[in-house]
PDB file of C-alpha atoms and ligand atoms in Angstrom:
ATOM      1  CA  MET A   1    -115.717  82.118  95.840  1.00  0.00           C
ATOM      2  CA  ILE A   2    -115.730  85.495  94.098  1.00  0.00           C
ATOM      3  CA  LYS A   3    -114.008  87.129  97.115  1.00  0.00           C
ATOM      4  CA  LEU A   4    -111.032  84.767  97.032  1.00  0.00           C
ATOM      5  CA  LEU A   5    -110.640  85.079  93.268  1.00  0.00           C
ATOM      6  CA  LYS A   6    -110.794  88.882  93.528  1.00  0.00           C
ATOM      7  CA  LYS A   7    -108.117  88.780  96.217  1.00  0.00           C
ATOM      8  CA  LEU A   8    -105.921  86.626  94.013  1.00  0.00           C
ATOM      9  CA  GLU A   9    -106.434  88.703  90.859  1.00  0.00           C
ATOM     10  CA  PRO A  10    -103.284  90.878  91.285  1.00  0.00           C
ATOM     11  CA  PHE A  11    -101.169  87.718  91.743  1.00  0.00           C
ATOM     12  CA  ILE A  12    -102.841  86.111  88.707  1.00  0.00           C
ATOM     13  CA  GLU A  13    -102.182  89.215  86.633  1.00  0.00           C
ATOM     14  CA  GLU A  14     -98.531  89.415  87.666  1.00  0.00           C
ATOM     15  CA  GLY A  15     -98.011  85.688  87.196  1.00  0.00           C
ATOM     16  CA  LEU A  16     -99.484  85.748  83.699  1.00  0.00           C
ATOM     17  CA  SER A  17     -97.396  88.772  82.695  1.00  0.00           C
ATOM     18  CA  GLY A  18     -94.296  86.546  82.829  1.00  0.00           C
ATOM     19  CA  ALA A  19     -92.295  89.554  84.096  1.00  0.00           C
ATOM     20  CA  ALA A  20     -91.725  88.318  87.641  1.00  0.00           C
ATOM     21  CA  SER A  21     -88.240  87.332  88.811  1.00  0.00           C
ATOM     22  CA  ILE A  22     -87.582  83.788  90.018  1.00  0.00           C
ATOM     23  CA  SER A  23     -87.897  84.788  93.677  1.00  0.00           C
ATOM     24  CA  ALA A  24     -91.050  86.856  92.990  1.00  0.00           C
ATOM     25  CA  CYS A  25     -92.480  83.801  91.200  1.00  0.00           C
ATOM     26  CA  GLU A  26     -92.046  81.771  94.364  1.00  0.00           C
ATOM     27  CA  THR A  27     -94.134  84.255  96.374  1.00  0.00           C
ATOM     28  CA  LEU A  28     -96.719  84.539  93.603  1.00  0.00           C
ATOM     29  CA  ASN A  29     -96.960  80.754  93.337  1.00  0.00           C
ATOM     30  CA  ALA A  30     -97.444  80.403  97.098  1.00  0.00           C
ATOM     31  CA  ASN A  31    -100.341  82.879  96.937  1.00  0.00           C
ATOM     32  CA  LEU A  32    -101.878  81.264  93.858  1.00  0.00           C
ATOM     33  CA  LYS A  33    -101.693  77.914  95.634  1.00  0.00           C
ATOM     34  CA  LEU A  34    -104.477  79.152  97.956  1.00  0.00           C
ATOM     35  CA  GLY A  35    -106.749  79.318  94.911  1.00  0.00           C
ATOM     36  CA  ILE A  36    -105.634  75.892  93.680  1.00  0.00           C
ATOM     37  CA  GLU A  37    -106.338  74.436  97.129  1.00  0.00           C
ATOM     38  CA  ALA A  38    -109.794  76.031  97.101  1.00  0.00           C
ATOM     39  CA  LEU A  39    -110.398  74.339  93.712  1.00  0.00           C
ATOM     40  CA  GLY A  40    -109.295  71.039  95.233  1.00  0.00           C
ATOM     41  CA  THR A  41    -111.811  71.328  98.063  1.00  0.00           C
ATOM     42  CA  GLY A  42    -114.605  72.397  95.715  1.00  0.00           C
ATOM     43  CA  ARG A  43    -114.838  75.884  97.269  1.00  0.00           C
ATOM     44  CA  ILE A  44    -114.297  77.465  93.883  1.00  0.00           C
ATOM     45  CA  ARG A  45    -115.285  75.912  90.546  1.00  0.00           C
ATOM     46  CA  ALA A  46    -114.557  76.470  86.879  1.00  0.00           C
ATOM     47  CA  ILE A  47    -118.241  77.061  86.138  1.00  0.00           C
ATOM     48  CA  TRP A  48    -121.228  78.672  87.779  1.00  0.00           C
ATOM     49  CA  ARG A  49    -124.893  78.213  86.988  1.00  0.00           C
ATOM     50  CA  SER A  50    -127.308  81.134  86.752  1.00  0.00           C
ATOM     51  CA  GLU A  51    -130.942  80.982  87.873  1.00  0.00           C
ATOM     52  CA  ASP A  52    -132.113  80.303  84.297  1.00  0.00           C
ATOM     53  CA  GLY A  53    -130.096  77.031  84.367  1.00  0.00           C
ATOM     54  CA  CYS A  54    -127.365  78.244  81.987  1.00  0.00           C
ATOM     55  CA  TYR A  55    -123.747  77.362  82.694  1.00  0.00           C
ATOM     56  CA  HIS A  56    -121.087  80.065  82.620  1.00  0.00           C
ATOM     57  CA  ALA A  57    -117.333  79.559  82.516  1.00  0.00           C
ATOM     58  CA  ASN A  58    -115.488  81.191  85.381  1.00  0.00           C
ATOM     59  CA  GLU A  59    -112.658  82.775  83.397  1.00  0.00           C
ATOM     60  CA  SER A  60    -110.705  83.707  86.545  1.00  0.00           C
ATOM     61  CA  VAL A  61    -110.306  80.028  87.415  1.00  0.00           C
ATOM     62  CA  LYS A  62    -108.657  79.263  84.094  1.00  0.00           C
ATOM     63  CA  ARG A  63    -106.400  82.302  84.448  1.00  0.00           C
ATOM     64  CA  LEU A  64    -105.541  81.196  88.004  1.00  0.00           C
ATOM     65  CA  ILE A  65    -104.468  77.762  86.731  1.00  0.00           C
ATOM     66  CA  LEU A  66    -102.398  79.234  83.896  1.00  0.00           C
ATOM     67  CA  ALA A  67    -100.681  81.656  86.295  1.00  0.00           C
ATOM     68  CA  TYR A  68    -100.011  78.763  88.687  1.00  0.00           C
ATOM     69  CA  PHE A  69     -98.330  76.836  85.854  1.00  0.00           C
ATOM     70  CA  LYS A  70     -96.351  79.889  84.771  1.00  0.00           C
ATOM     71  CA  THR A  71     -94.975  80.662  88.233  1.00  0.00           C
ATOM     72  CA  GLY A  72     -94.472  77.030  89.316  1.00  0.00           C
ATOM     73  CA  LYS A  73     -91.039  75.488  89.662  1.00  0.00           C
ATOM     74  CA  ASN A  74     -90.606  71.930  88.419  1.00  0.00           C
ATOM     75  CA  GLU A  75     -89.264  69.686  91.123  1.00  0.00           C
ATOM     76  CA  PRO A  76     -89.211  66.001  91.888  1.00  0.00           C
ATOM     77  CA  PHE A  77     -91.864  64.685  94.171  1.00  0.00           C
ATOM     78  CA  ASN A  78     -92.476  61.305  95.579  1.00  0.00           C
ATOM     79  CA  ILE A  79     -95.947  60.499  96.736  1.00  0.00           C
ATOM     80  CA  SER A  80     -95.539  57.216  98.477  1.00  0.00           C
ATOM     81  CA  ARG A  81     -97.824  54.524  97.034  1.00  0.00           C
ATOM     82  CA  LEU A  82     -99.551  56.913  94.617  1.00  0.00           C
ATOM     83  CA  SER A  83     -97.046  58.025  91.980  1.00  0.00           C
ATOM     84  CA  ASP A  84     -93.738  59.702  91.276  1.00  0.00           C
ATOM     85  CA  GLY A  85     -93.359  62.776  89.138  1.00  0.00           C
ATOM     86  CA  PHE A  86     -91.343  65.862  88.187  1.00  0.00           C
ATOM     87  CA  ASP A  87     -93.607  68.832  87.651  1.00  0.00           C
ATOM     88  CA  CYS A  88     -94.824  72.157  89.003  1.00  0.00           C
ATOM     89  CA  ILE A  89     -98.304  70.737  89.693  1.00  0.00           C
ATOM     90  CA  GLN A  90     -98.279  68.296  92.582  1.00  0.00           C
ATOM     91  CA  LEU A  91    -100.879  65.617  93.260  1.00  0.00           C
ATOM     92  CA  ARG A  92    -104.143  66.273  95.071  1.00  0.00           C
ATOM     93  CA  TYR A  93    -103.780  63.503  97.661  1.00  0.00           C
ATOM     94  CA  LYS A  94    -100.677  62.676  99.602  1.00  0.00           C
ATOM     95  CA  THR A  95     -99.573  60.340 102.327  1.00  0.00           C
ATOM     96  CA  GLY A  96    -101.399  61.664 105.373  1.00  0.00           C
ATOM     97  CA  ASP A  97    -104.704  62.140 103.539  1.00  0.00           C
ATOM     98  CA  GLU A  98    -105.862  58.583 104.287  1.00  0.00           C
ATOM     99  CA  LEU A  99    -108.284  59.656 107.041  1.00  0.00           C
ATOM    100  CA  TYR A 100    -109.892  62.262 104.750  1.00  0.00           C
ATOM    101  CA  LEU A 101    -110.254  59.705 101.956  1.00  0.00           C
ATOM    102  CA  GLN A 102    -111.738  57.173 104.344  1.00  0.00           C
ATOM    103  CA  GLN A 103    -114.235  59.653 105.795  1.00  0.00           C
ATOM    104  CA  HIS A 104    -115.326  60.607 102.299  1.00  0.00           C
ATOM    105  CA  GLY A 105    -115.483  57.037 101.027  1.00  0.00           C
ATOM    106  CA  ILE A 106    -113.116  57.906  98.171  1.00  0.00           C
ATOM    107  CA  ARG A 107    -111.228  55.011  96.532  1.00  0.00           C
ATOM    108  CA  ILE A 108    -108.083  55.606  94.514  1.00  0.00           C
ATOM    109  CA  VAL A 109    -106.774  52.491  92.776  1.00  0.00           C
ATOM    110  CA  PRO A 110    -102.988  52.389  92.135  1.00  0.00           C
ATOM    111  CA  GLY A 111    -102.164  54.137  88.892  1.00  0.00           C
ATOM    112  CA  ALA A 112    -104.914  56.730  89.245  1.00  0.00           C
ATOM    113  CA  ILE A 113    -103.490  60.231  89.082  1.00  0.00           C
ATOM    114  CA  VAL A 114    -105.469  63.115  90.532  1.00  0.00           C
ATOM    115  CA  ARG A 115    -103.666  66.412  90.131  1.00  0.00           C
ATOM    116  CA  GLU A 116    -103.649  69.234  92.612  1.00  0.00           C
ATOM    117  CA  GLY A 117    -106.689  71.507  92.223  1.00  0.00           C
ATOM    118  CA  ALA A 118    -109.008  68.658  91.215  1.00  0.00           C
ATOM    119  CA  PHE A 119    -112.007  67.910  93.419  1.00  0.00           C
ATOM    120  CA  LEU A 120    -113.327  64.427  94.205  1.00  0.00           C
ATOM    121  CA  GLY A 121    -116.728  64.170  95.898  1.00  0.00           C
ATOM    122  CA  LYS A 122    -117.860  61.581  98.419  1.00  0.00           C
ATOM    123  CA  ASN A 123    -117.908  57.917  97.398  1.00  0.00           C
ATOM    124  CA  THR A 124    -116.068  58.474  94.126  1.00  0.00           C
ATOM    125  CA  VAL A 125    -113.987  55.673  92.619  1.00  0.00           C
ATOM    126  CA  MET A 126    -110.857  56.365  90.634  1.00  0.00           C
ATOM    127  CA  MET A 127    -109.655  53.373  88.650  1.00  0.00           C
ATOM    128  CA  PRO A 128    -106.194  53.884  87.039  1.00  0.00           C
ATOM    129  CA  SER A 129    -107.117  57.090  85.255  1.00  0.00           C
ATOM    130  CA  PHE A 130    -106.055  60.720  85.028  1.00  0.00           C
ATOM    131  CA  VAL A 131    -107.880  63.708  86.484  1.00  0.00           C
ATOM    132  CA  ASN A 132    -106.440  67.085  85.590  1.00  0.00           C
ATOM    133  CA  ILE A 133    -106.267  70.332  87.539  1.00  0.00           C
ATOM    134  CA  GLY A 134    -109.563  72.176  88.101  1.00  0.00           C
ATOM    135  CA  ALA A 135    -111.728  69.142  87.301  1.00  0.00           C
ATOM    136  CA  TYR A 136    -114.730  68.593  89.581  1.00  0.00           C
ATOM    137  CA  ILE A 137    -116.034  65.048  90.061  1.00  0.00           C
ATOM    138  CA  SER A 138    -119.241  64.859  92.095  1.00  0.00           C
ATOM    139  CA  GLU A 139    -120.259  62.198  94.560  1.00  0.00           C
ATOM    140  CA  GLY A 140    -120.862  58.549  93.681  1.00  0.00           C
ATOM    141  CA  THR A 141    -119.106  58.838  90.314  1.00  0.00           C
ATOM    142  CA  MET A 142    -116.823  56.141  88.888  1.00  0.00           C
ATOM    143  CA  VAL A 143    -113.921  57.034  86.602  1.00  0.00           C
ATOM    144  CA  ASP A 144    -112.947  53.755  84.990  1.00  0.00           C
ATOM    145  CA  THR A 145    -109.587  52.490  83.726  1.00  0.00           C
ATOM    146  CA  TRP A 146    -107.566  54.702  81.326  1.00  0.00           C
ATOM    147  CA  ALA A 147    -110.193  57.411  81.302  1.00  0.00           C
ATOM    148  CA  THR A 148    -108.911  60.981  81.280  1.00  0.00           C
ATOM    149  CA  ILE A 149    -110.790  63.915  82.755  1.00  0.00           C
ATOM    150  CA  GLY A 150    -109.467  67.168  81.310  1.00  0.00           C
ATOM    151  CA  SER A 151    -108.724  70.398  83.123  1.00  0.00           C
ATOM    152  CA  CYS A 152    -111.803  72.098  84.636  1.00  0.00           C
ATOM    153  CA  ALA A 153    -114.229  69.458  83.294  1.00  0.00           C
ATOM    154  CA  GLN A 154    -117.328  69.204  85.499  1.00  0.00           C
ATOM    155  CA  VAL A 155    -118.744  65.752  86.163  1.00  0.00           C
ATOM    156  CA  GLY A 156    -122.037  65.259  88.016  1.00  0.00           C
ATOM    157  CA  LYS A 157    -123.290  62.752  90.573  1.00  0.00           C
ATOM    158  CA  ARG A 158    -123.568  59.000  89.981  1.00  0.00           C
ATOM    159  CA  VAL A 159    -121.906  59.290  86.582  1.00  0.00           C
ATOM    160  CA  HIS A 160    -120.094  56.319  85.065  1.00  0.00           C
ATOM    161  CA  ILE A 161    -117.124  57.276  82.916  1.00  0.00           C
ATOM    162  CA  SER A 162    -116.181  53.996  81.220  1.00  0.00           C
ATOM    163  CA  GLY A 163    -112.767  52.674  80.314  1.00  0.00           C
ATOM    164  CA  GLY A 164    -110.664  54.765  77.956  1.00  0.00           C
ATOM    165  CA  VAL A 165    -113.077  57.700  77.812  1.00  0.00           C
ATOM    166  CA  GLY A 166    -111.622  61.141  77.137  1.00  0.00           C
ATOM    167  CA  ILE A 167    -113.247  64.229  78.577  1.00  0.00           C
ATOM    168  CA  GLY A 168    -111.606  67.300  77.087  1.00  0.00           C
ATOM    169  CA  GLY A 169    -110.070  70.100  79.127  1.00  0.00           C
ATOM    170  CA  VAL A 170    -109.794  73.842  78.597  1.00  0.00           C
ATOM    171  CA  LEU A 171    -106.059  74.485  78.849  1.00  0.00           C
ATOM    172  CA  GLU A 172    -104.482  73.158  75.640  1.00  0.00           C
ATOM    173  CA  PRO A 173    -105.846  73.844  73.146  1.00  0.00           C
ATOM    174  CA  ILE A 174    -107.355  76.690  75.063  1.00  0.00           C
ATOM    175  CA  GLY A 175    -111.138  76.411  75.337  1.00  0.00           C
ATOM    176  CA  ALA A 176    -113.752  78.796  76.607  1.00  0.00           C
ATOM    177  CA  GLN A 177    -116.186  76.576  78.479  1.00  0.00           C
ATOM    178  CA  PRO A 178    -115.373  73.327  80.244  1.00  0.00           C
ATOM    179  CA  VAL A 179    -117.177  70.110  79.326  1.00  0.00           C
ATOM    180  CA  ILE A 180    -120.157  69.522  81.625  1.00  0.00           C
ATOM    181  CA  ILE A 181    -121.469  66.027  82.343  1.00  0.00           C
ATOM    182  CA  GLU A 182    -124.657  66.277  84.393  1.00  0.00           C
ATOM    183  CA  ASP A 183    -125.937  63.804  87.026  1.00  0.00           C
ATOM    184  CA  ASP A 184    -126.712  60.143  86.236  1.00  0.00           C
ATOM    185  CA  VAL A 185    -125.008  60.144  82.841  1.00  0.00           C
ATOM    186  CA  PHE A 186    -123.302  57.058  81.391  1.00  0.00           C
ATOM    187  CA  ILE A 187    -120.386  57.520  78.985  1.00  0.00           C
ATOM    188  CA  GLY A 188    -119.566  54.304  77.097  1.00  0.00           C
ATOM    189  CA  ALA A 189    -116.075  52.937  76.601  1.00  0.00           C
ATOM    190  CA  ARG A 190    -113.604  54.937  74.447  1.00  0.00           C
ATOM    191  CA  SER A 191    -116.004  57.821  73.860  1.00  0.00           C
ATOM    192  CA  GLU A 192    -114.694  61.380  73.694  1.00  0.00           C
ATOM    193  CA  VAL A 193    -116.463  64.569  74.767  1.00  0.00           C
ATOM    194  CA  ALA A 194    -114.666  67.875  74.204  1.00  0.00           C
ATOM    195  CA  GLU A 195    -114.980  71.597  73.423  1.00  0.00           C
ATOM    196  CA  GLY A 196    -117.429  72.593  76.157  1.00  0.00           C
ATOM    197  CA  VAL A 197    -120.154  70.140  75.165  1.00  0.00           C
ATOM    198  CA  ILE A 198    -122.880  69.559  77.774  1.00  0.00           C
ATOM    199  CA  ILE A 199    -124.208  66.047  78.348  1.00  0.00           C
ATOM    200  CA  ARG A 200    -127.579  66.534  80.004  1.00  0.00           C
ATOM    201  CA  ARG A 201    -128.897  64.558  82.983  1.00  0.00           C
ATOM    202  CA  GLY A 202    -129.449  60.830  82.482  1.00  0.00           C
ATOM    203  CA  ALA A 203    -128.077  60.699  78.928  1.00  0.00           C
ATOM    204  CA  VAL A 204    -126.297  57.536  77.751  1.00  0.00           C
ATOM    205  CA  LEU A 205    -123.449  57.444  75.248  1.00  0.00           C
ATOM    206  CA  SER A 206    -122.717  53.989  73.829  1.00  0.00           C
ATOM    207  CA  MET A 207    -119.137  52.912  73.137  1.00  0.00           C
ATOM    208  CA  GLY A 208    -117.114  55.080  70.770  1.00  0.00           C
ATOM    209  CA  VAL A 209    -119.192  58.245  70.536  1.00  0.00           C
ATOM    210  CA  TYR A 210    -117.202  61.405  69.735  1.00  0.00           C
ATOM    211  CA  ILE A 211    -118.718  64.792  70.400  1.00  0.00           C
ATOM    212  CA  GLY A 212    -117.208  68.238  69.963  1.00  0.00           C
ATOM    213  CA  LYS A 213    -118.898  71.588  69.519  1.00  0.00           C
ATOM    214  CA  SER A 214    -119.382  71.098  65.760  1.00  0.00           C
ATOM    215  CA  THR A 215    -120.479  67.458  65.803  1.00  0.00           C
ATOM    216  CA  PRO A 216    -123.999  67.032  64.400  1.00  0.00           C
ATOM    217  CA  ILE A 217    -126.245  65.264  66.906  1.00  0.00           C
ATOM    218  CA  VAL A 218    -129.303  63.847  65.150  1.00  0.00           C
ATOM    219  CA  ASP A 219    -132.453  62.080  66.309  1.00  0.00           C
ATOM    220  CA  ALA A 220    -132.733  58.941  64.141  1.00  0.00           C
ATOM    221  CA  LYS A 221    -136.537  58.949  64.290  1.00  0.00           C
ATOM    222  CA  THR A 222    -137.459  62.625  63.941  1.00  0.00           C
ATOM    223  CA  GLY A 223    -134.391  64.072  62.229  1.00  0.00           C
ATOM    224  CA  LYS A 224    -134.188  66.763  64.922  1.00  0.00           C
ATOM    225  CA  LYS A 225    -130.681  68.188  65.280  1.00  0.00           C
ATOM    226  CA  TRP A 226    -128.705  69.517  68.209  1.00  0.00           C
ATOM    227  CA  ILE A 227    -125.279  71.078  68.390  1.00  0.00           C
ATOM    228  CA  GLY A 228    -123.176  71.382  71.546  1.00  0.00           C
ATOM    229  CA  TYR A 229    -125.314  69.331  73.873  1.00  0.00           C
ATOM    230  CA  ILE A 230    -126.980  65.966  74.295  1.00  0.00           C
ATOM    231  CA  PRO A 231    -130.564  66.166  75.544  1.00  0.00           C
ATOM    232  CA  GLU A 232    -131.694  64.553  78.814  1.00  0.00           C
ATOM    233  CA  ASN A 233    -131.950  60.749  78.809  1.00  0.00           C
ATOM    234  CA  ALA A 234    -130.966  60.453  75.147  1.00  0.00           C
ATOM    235  CA  VAL A 235    -129.272  57.160  74.170  1.00  0.00           C
ATOM    236  CA  VAL A 236    -126.579  58.075  71.683  1.00  0.00           C
ATOM    237  CA  VAL A 237    -124.699  55.785  69.282  1.00  0.00           C
ATOM    238  CA  PRO A 238    -122.062  56.510  66.613  1.00  0.00           C
ATOM    239  CA  GLY A 239    -123.544  57.116  63.167  1.00  0.00           C
ATOM    240  CA  ALA A 240    -123.219  59.151  59.997  1.00  0.00           C
ATOM    241  CA  ILE A 241    -125.200  61.697  57.995  1.00  0.00           C
ATOM    242  CA  ASP A 242    -125.227  62.443  54.314  1.00  0.00           C
ATOM    243  CA  VAL A 243    -123.601  65.797  53.585  1.00  0.00           C
ATOM    244  CA  TYR A 244    -124.503  68.128  50.713  1.00  0.00           C
ATOM    245  CA  GLY A 245    -126.652  65.375  49.128  1.00  0.00           C
ATOM    246  CA  THR A 246    -123.569  63.933  47.437  1.00  0.00           C
ATOM    247  CA  GLY A 247    -123.927  60.486  48.966  1.00  0.00           C
ATOM    248  CA  ILE A 248    -120.791  61.162  51.001  1.00  0.00           C
ATOM    249  CA  SER A 249    -121.423  60.910  54.706  1.00  0.00           C
ATOM    250  CA  THR A 250    -119.541  62.213  57.724  1.00  0.00           C
ATOM    251  CA  TYR A 251    -119.622  61.264  61.356  1.00  0.00           C
ATOM    252  CA  ALA A 252    -122.629  62.132  63.510  1.00  0.00           C
ATOM    253  CA  ALA A 253    -123.780  61.229  66.999  1.00  0.00           C
ATOM    254  CA  VAL A 254    -127.185  59.626  66.621  1.00  0.00           C
ATOM    255  CA  VAL A 255    -129.940  59.692  69.263  1.00  0.00           C
ATOM    256  CA  LYS A 256    -131.351  56.198  68.798  1.00  0.00           C
ATOM    257  CA  LYS A 257    -133.890  56.277  71.648  1.00  0.00           C
ATOM    258  CA  TYR A 258    -134.475  57.661  75.120  1.00  0.00           C
ATOM    259  CA  ALA A 259    -133.315  55.618  78.102  1.00  0.00           C
ATOM    260  CA  ASP A 260    -135.859  53.041  79.255  1.00  0.00           C
ATOM    261  CA  ASP A 261    -135.838  50.086  81.661  1.00  0.00           C
ATOM    262  CA  SER A 262    -133.690  48.023  79.268  1.00  0.00           C
ATOM    263  CA  THR A 263    -131.046  50.771  79.150  1.00  0.00           C
ATOM    264  CA  ARG A 264    -131.059  51.380  82.899  1.00  0.00           C
ATOM    265  CA  SER A 265    -130.860  47.654  83.698  1.00  0.00           C
ATOM    266  CA  LYS A 266    -127.694  47.376  81.595  1.00  0.00           C
ATOM    267  CA  LEU A 267    -126.091  50.364  83.279  1.00  0.00           C
ATOM    268  CA  LYS A 268    -127.104  50.003  86.915  1.00  0.00           C
ATOM    269  CA  LEU A 269    -124.352  51.190  89.283  1.00  0.00           C
ATOM    270  CA  ASP A 270    -123.159  48.674  91.829  1.00  0.00           C
ATOM    271  CA  ASP A 271    -122.805  50.033  95.366  1.00  0.00           C
ATOM    272  CA  THR A 272    -120.318  47.270  96.181  1.00  0.00           C
ATOM    273  CA  PHE A 273    -117.672  49.201  94.269  1.00  0.00           C
ATOM    274  CA  ARG A 274    -118.372  52.492  95.982  1.00  0.00           C
ATOM    275  CA  GLY A 275    -117.009  53.435  99.355  1.00  0.00           C
ATOM    276  CA  GLU A 276    -119.172  54.812 102.072  1.00  0.00           C
ATOM    277  CA  ALA A 277    -118.492  58.231 103.528  1.00  0.00           C
ATOM    278  CA  ARG A 278    -118.221  57.990 107.316  1.00  0.00           C
ATOM    279  CA  SER A 279    -118.175  60.679 109.952  1.00  0.00           C
ATOM    280  CA  LEU A 280    -115.594  60.426 112.718  1.00  0.00           C
TER     281      LEU A 280
HETATM  282  C1  LIG B 301    -126.107  52.272  74.676  1.00  0.00           C
HETATM  283  C2  LIG B 301    -126.581  50.983  75.313  1.00  0.00           C
HETATM  284  C3  LIG B 301    -126.660  51.141  76.819  1.00  0.00           C
HETATM  285  C4  LIG B 301    -127.978  50.725  74.722  1.00  0.00           C
HETATM  286  O1  LIG B 301    -128.720  49.780  75.479  1.00  0.00           O
HETATM  287  P1  LIG B 301    -130.357  49.692  75.284  1.00  0.00           P
HETATM  288  O2  LIG B 301    -130.990  50.968  75.694  1.00  0.00           O
HETATM  289  O3  LIG B 301    -130.816  48.448  75.958  1.00  0.00           O
HETATM  290  O4  LIG B 301    -130.565  49.603  73.744  1.00  0.00           O
HETATM  291  P2  LIG B 301    -130.525  48.366  72.749  1.00  0.00           P
HETATM  292  O5  LIG B 301    -129.361  47.469  73.018  1.00  0.00           O
HETATM  293  O6  LIG B 301    -131.879  47.762  72.758  1.00  0.00           O
HETATM  294  O7  LIG B 301    -130.273  49.147  71.398  1.00  0.00           O
HETATM  295  C5  LIG B 301    -131.186  50.139  70.934  1.00  0.00           C
HETATM  296  C6  LIG B 301    -130.853  50.421  69.492  1.00  0.00           C
HETATM  297  O8  LIG B 301    -129.555  51.054  69.452  1.00  0.00           O
HETATM  298  C7  LIG B 301    -128.662  50.278  68.641  1.00  0.00           C
HETATM  299  N1  LIG B 301    -127.341  50.311  69.278  1.00  0.00           N
HETATM  300  C8  LIG B 301    -127.038  50.024  70.555  1.00  0.00           C
HETATM  301  N2  LIG B 301    -125.719  50.178  70.760  1.00  0.00           N
HETATM  302  C9  LIG B 301    -125.198  50.581  69.581  1.00  0.00           C
HETATM  303  C10 LIG B 301    -123.886  50.908  69.148  1.00  0.00           C
HETATM  304  N3  LIG B 301    -122.839  50.861  69.991  1.00  0.00           N
HETATM  305  N4  LIG B 301    -123.716  51.314  67.877  1.00  0.00           N
HETATM  306  C11 LIG B 301    -124.762  51.392  67.015  1.00  0.00           C
HETATM  307  N5  LIG B 301    -126.029  51.083  67.365  1.00  0.00           N
HETATM  308  C12 LIG B 301    -126.225  50.679  68.631  1.00  0.00           C
HETATM  309  C13 LIG B 301    -129.237  48.877  68.645  1.00  0.00           C
HETATM  310  O9  LIG B 301    -128.813  48.172  67.500  1.00  0.00           O
HETATM  311  C14 LIG B 301    -130.724  49.153  68.633  1.00  0.00           C
HETATM  312  O10 LIG B 301    -131.117  49.508  67.328  1.00  0.00           O
HETATM  313  P3  LIG B 301    -132.615  49.194  66.794  1.00  0.00           P
HETATM  314  O11 LIG B 301    -133.555  49.887  67.749  1.00  0.00           O
HETATM  315  O12 LIG B 301    -132.630  49.792  65.448  1.00  0.00           O
HETATM  316  O13 LIG B 301    -132.751  47.701  66.857  1.00  0.00           O
HETATM  317  C15 LIG B 301    -125.586  49.816  75.002  1.00  0.00           C
HETATM  318  O14 LIG B 301    -125.648  49.541  73.623  1.00  0.00           O
HETATM  319  C16 LIG B 301    -124.140  50.196  75.337  1.00  0.00           C
HETATM  320  O15 LIG B 301    -123.433  50.746  74.531  1.00  0.00           O
HETATM  321  N6  LIG B 301    -123.691  49.914  76.573  1.00  0.00           N
HETATM  322  C17 LIG B 301    -122.417  50.424  77.054  1.00  0.00           C
HETATM  323  C18 LIG B 301    -121.285  49.415  76.961  1.00  0.00           C
HETATM  324  C19 LIG B 301    -120.056  49.985  77.621  1.00  0.00           C
HETATM  325  O16 LIG B 301    -119.509  50.963  77.173  1.00  0.00           O
HETATM  326  N7  LIG B 301    -119.663  49.375  78.749  1.00  0.00           N
HETATM  327  C20 LIG B 301    -118.572  49.859  79.544  1.00  0.00           C
HETATM  328  C21 LIG B 301    -117.342  49.033  79.417  1.00  0.00           C
HETATM  329  S1  LIG B 301    -116.005  49.761  80.420  1.00  0.00           S
END
């Protein structure tokens, strides 16, 4: 991963400088495409995890994407059955990829848009939704209708992203660390997670929970506070906290409980909807 990014660094640098001629841009873009393809196959990722469990943003990936945008030429493209567009970023899957999708048990419902440089793991289901460049969706995950997965966002295994959810990206406004949704998380309908927030393994967000890096996250029973991440297995609902003791309250995400059998029974994933990866 590091090797390829190192190799691409001079092209990234030149692309970002904006000084290249139109014909030089074409060559640069063709080289940068190798990196975008590696993102799309999961060979390189927008984050890496150190031995102590901390996540680190891979800055070169973001720079690669920006350089790819900057050197790309907008042109019409027609992806039969998937979508039409006019842009410098093509779509991840094209006519001809059917065998790959079948082998990996990936389902893409009409209206779902997965941009070039996004990775879909085995047995993922894309309802009509939008997955941006650099995003990484791990196996068994469902992205439900009208959900949007922002650039470079990292989504774990067996996650359910409900209808209308927004997962923020890192490109505009520019952000340092991508949002990370760990394995077995449930994000309730119309919720929004942005600004590099981490949703830890098994956590559950009810409908309409909004979390950015400054959103207070409070445990309703103990008063404990977190900022920037939701603890493992927490069940989070929208709430409010009193500010400055004035009686005026502002929005907060409230940890109401920790997931138990009742929670899990409501959120059980149904294998019927998931494909099954098959070898040839
Ligand atoms: C979060 C959720 C899974 C909780 O289920 P649960 O663990 O069985 O919890 P309960 O329903 O027993 O609720 C636990 C507490 O949280 C409260 N609560 C649950 N959902 C809430 C919400 N959306 N807003 C405020 N409070 C909520 C309950 O009132 C209850 O409070 P209490 O303990 O003071 O009585 C469920 O409420 C939910 O939001 N499901 C997701 C629905 C959804 O988005 N579906 C996808 C459609 S595409």
